[in-house]
C-alpha positions as semicolon CSV with decimal commas, in nm:
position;residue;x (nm);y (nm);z (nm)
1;X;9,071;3,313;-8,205
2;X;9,242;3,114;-7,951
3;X;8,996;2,828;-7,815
4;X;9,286;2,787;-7,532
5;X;9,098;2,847;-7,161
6;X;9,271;3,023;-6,844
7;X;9,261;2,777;-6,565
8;X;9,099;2,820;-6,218
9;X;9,247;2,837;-5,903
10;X;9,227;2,519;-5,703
11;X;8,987;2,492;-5,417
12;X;9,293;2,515;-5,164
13;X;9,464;2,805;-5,339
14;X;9,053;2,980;-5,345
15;X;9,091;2,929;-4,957
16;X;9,419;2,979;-4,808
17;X;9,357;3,272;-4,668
18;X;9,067;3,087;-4,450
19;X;9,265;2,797;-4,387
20;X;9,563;2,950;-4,240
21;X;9,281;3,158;-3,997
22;X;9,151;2,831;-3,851
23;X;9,544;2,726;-3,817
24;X;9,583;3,011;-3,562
25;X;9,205;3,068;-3,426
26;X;9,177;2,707;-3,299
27;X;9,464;2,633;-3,106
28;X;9,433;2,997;-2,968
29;X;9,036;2,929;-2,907
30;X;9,180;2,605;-2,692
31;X;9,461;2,779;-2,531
32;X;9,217;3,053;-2,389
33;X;8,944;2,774;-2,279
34;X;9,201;2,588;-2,101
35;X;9,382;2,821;-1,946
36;X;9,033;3,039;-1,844
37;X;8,933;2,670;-1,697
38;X;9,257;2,629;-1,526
39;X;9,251;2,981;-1,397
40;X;8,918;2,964;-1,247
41;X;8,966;2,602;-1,075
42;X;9,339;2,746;-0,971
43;X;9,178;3,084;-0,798
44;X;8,878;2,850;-0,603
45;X;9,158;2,630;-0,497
46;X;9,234;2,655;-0,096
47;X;9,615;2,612;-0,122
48;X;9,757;2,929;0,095
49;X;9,730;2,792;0,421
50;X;9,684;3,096;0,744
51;X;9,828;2,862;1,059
52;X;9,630;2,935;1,396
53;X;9,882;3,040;1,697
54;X;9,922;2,825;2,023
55;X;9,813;3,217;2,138
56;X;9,581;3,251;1,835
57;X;9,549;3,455;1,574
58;X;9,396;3,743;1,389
59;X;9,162;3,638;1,085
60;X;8,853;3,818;0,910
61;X;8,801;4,012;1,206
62;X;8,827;3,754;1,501
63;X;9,069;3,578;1,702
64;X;9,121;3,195;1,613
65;X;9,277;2,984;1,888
66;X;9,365;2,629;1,850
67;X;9,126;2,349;1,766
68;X;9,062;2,029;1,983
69;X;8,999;1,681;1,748
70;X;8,801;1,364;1,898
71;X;8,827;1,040;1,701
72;X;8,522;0,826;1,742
73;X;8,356;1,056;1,984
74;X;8,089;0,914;2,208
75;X;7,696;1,043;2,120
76;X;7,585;1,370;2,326
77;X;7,247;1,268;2,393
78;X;7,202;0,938;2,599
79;X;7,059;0,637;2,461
80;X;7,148;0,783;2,142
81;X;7,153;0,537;1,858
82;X;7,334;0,692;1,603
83;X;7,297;0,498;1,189
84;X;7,585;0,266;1,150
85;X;7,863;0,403;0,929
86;X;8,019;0,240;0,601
87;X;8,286;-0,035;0,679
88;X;8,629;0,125;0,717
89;X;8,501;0,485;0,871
90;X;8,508;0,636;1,170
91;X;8,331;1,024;1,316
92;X;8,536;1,279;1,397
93;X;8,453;1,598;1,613
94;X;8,625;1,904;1,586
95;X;8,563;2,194;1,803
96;X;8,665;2,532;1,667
97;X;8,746;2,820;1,997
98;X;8,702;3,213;1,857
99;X;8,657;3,544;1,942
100;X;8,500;3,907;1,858
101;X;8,554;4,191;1,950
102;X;8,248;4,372;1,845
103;X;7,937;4,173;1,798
104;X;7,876;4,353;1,464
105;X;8,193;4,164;1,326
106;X;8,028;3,804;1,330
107;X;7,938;3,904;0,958
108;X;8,296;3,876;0,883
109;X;8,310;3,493;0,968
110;X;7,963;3,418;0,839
111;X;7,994;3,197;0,521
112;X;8,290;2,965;0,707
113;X;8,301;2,595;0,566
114;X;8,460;2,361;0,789
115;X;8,688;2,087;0,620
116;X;8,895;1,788;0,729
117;X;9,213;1,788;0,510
118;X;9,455;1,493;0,498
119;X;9,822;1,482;0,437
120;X;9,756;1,361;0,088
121;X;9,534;1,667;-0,019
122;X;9,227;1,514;0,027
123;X;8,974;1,734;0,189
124;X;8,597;1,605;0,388
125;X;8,302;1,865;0,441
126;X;8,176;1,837;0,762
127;X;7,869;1,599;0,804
128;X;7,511;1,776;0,903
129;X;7,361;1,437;0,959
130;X;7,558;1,365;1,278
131;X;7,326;1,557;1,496
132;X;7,378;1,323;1,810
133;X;7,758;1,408;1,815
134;X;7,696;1,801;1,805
135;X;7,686;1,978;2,130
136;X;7,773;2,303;2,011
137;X;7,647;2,568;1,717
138;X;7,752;2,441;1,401
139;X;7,839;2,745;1,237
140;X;8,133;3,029;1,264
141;X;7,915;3,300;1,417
142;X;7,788;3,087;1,669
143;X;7,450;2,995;1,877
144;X;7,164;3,206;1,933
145;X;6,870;3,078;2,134
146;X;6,600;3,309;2,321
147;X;6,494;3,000;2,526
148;X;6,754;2,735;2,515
149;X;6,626;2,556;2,823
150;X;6,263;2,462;2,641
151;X;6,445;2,257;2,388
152;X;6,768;2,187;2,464
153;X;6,912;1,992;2,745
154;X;7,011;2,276;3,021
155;X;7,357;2,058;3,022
156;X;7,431;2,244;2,661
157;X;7,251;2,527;2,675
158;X;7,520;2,798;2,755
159;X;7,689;2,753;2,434
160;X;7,359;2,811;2,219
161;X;7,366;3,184;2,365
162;X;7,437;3,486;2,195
163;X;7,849;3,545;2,148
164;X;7,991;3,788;2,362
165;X;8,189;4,090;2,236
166;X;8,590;3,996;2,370
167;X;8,459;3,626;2,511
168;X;8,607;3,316;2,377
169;X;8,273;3,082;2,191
170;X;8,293;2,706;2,048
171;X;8,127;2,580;1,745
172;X;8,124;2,244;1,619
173;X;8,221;2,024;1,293
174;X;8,174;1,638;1,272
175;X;8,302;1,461;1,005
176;X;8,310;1,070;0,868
177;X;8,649;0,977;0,721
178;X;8,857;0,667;0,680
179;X;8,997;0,529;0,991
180;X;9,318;0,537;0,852
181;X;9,355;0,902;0,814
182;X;9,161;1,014;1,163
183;X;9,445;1,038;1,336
184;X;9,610;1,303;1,059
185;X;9,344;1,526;0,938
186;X;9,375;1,865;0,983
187;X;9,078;2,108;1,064
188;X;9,069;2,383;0,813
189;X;8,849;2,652;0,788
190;X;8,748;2,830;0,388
191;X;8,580;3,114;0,330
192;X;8,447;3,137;-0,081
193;X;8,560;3,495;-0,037
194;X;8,894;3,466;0,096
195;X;9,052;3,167;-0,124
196;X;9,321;3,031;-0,245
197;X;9,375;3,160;0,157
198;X;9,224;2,900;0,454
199;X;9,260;2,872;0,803
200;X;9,480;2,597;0,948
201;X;9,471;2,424;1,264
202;X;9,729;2,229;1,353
203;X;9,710;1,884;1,533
């Protein structure tokens, strides 16, 4: 009888089939997470600009017309002492003109946020602390007010009415940015349902 013994397979040869699996699974497990991560920022990103007309233009059922900028715009209450800003910054207003055509259609705009965007990329939200610089709704659909006069000075109270059906309304952004971009920034206008698209209003 033979007291020679068969030898066993090495740990490594016991596993290679294993071994080779994690050699494909993980770089294919990190491909997928990246590119899923990429994807998702990529779709959320507003990069496909819509430019507004001079005569305006058609967008999520309204009519866009051109926006009008003011660097360092003066308060709209008097005696107004608005909180000092950070060294290097200056307010900007921007006042956005649009129009329905059926009341009903406001729900199309509702949901608008209001950027500044740079020539760099850079993008501001607009500021909801500036409350002394806004003389006009703040939002896409615009103003309603049963009673403007009992709170608001009579001065400002047209534009807190109800929007019209085929009449032009304003709304309102303010923004802080560096002063050395005021004079650059764009107003654009994102809707979470409509990017990579954004309205563009040119300077």
């Amino acid at each position: 009888m033979s007291s020679a013994r068969r030898a066993r397979p090495g740990w490594f040869r016991k596993n290679t089939p294993a071994l080779l699996s994690l050699v494909l699974t993980v770089p294919l497990a990190g491909w997928w997470t990246t590119h899923t991560d990429y994807k998702s920022w990529y779709d959320a990103e507003p990069r496909e600009a819509v430019t507004v007309a001079a005569g305006g233009t058609q967008y999520a059922d309204a009519t866009w017309y051109a926006a009008s900028v003011e660097v360092d715009p003066q308060p709209t209450r008097k005696n107004a002492v608005p909180d000092p800003l950070p060294e290097g910054t200056t307010r900007v207003r921007v006042y956005l003109r649009l129009q329905v055509d059926d009341v009903k259609k406001l729900e199309s705009v509702s949901g608008c946020q209001v950027h500044l965007r740079a020539p760099d990329g850079r993008i501001w939200d607009a500021s909801n602390l500036e409350s002394d610089f806004q003389d006009r709704p703040t939002g896409c659909t615009g103003g309603y007010d049963d009673k403007p006069a009992s709170f608001r000075d009579p001065k400002i109270a047209q534009y807190y009415l109800k929007p019209q059906a085929g009449k032009p309304f304003e709304t309102v952004a303010v923004f802080v940015v560096p002063e050395s971009v005021a004079s650059s920034v764009q107003p654009t206008v994102t809707w979470a349902t409509r990017l990579p698209e954004y309205l563009a209003f040119p300077r």
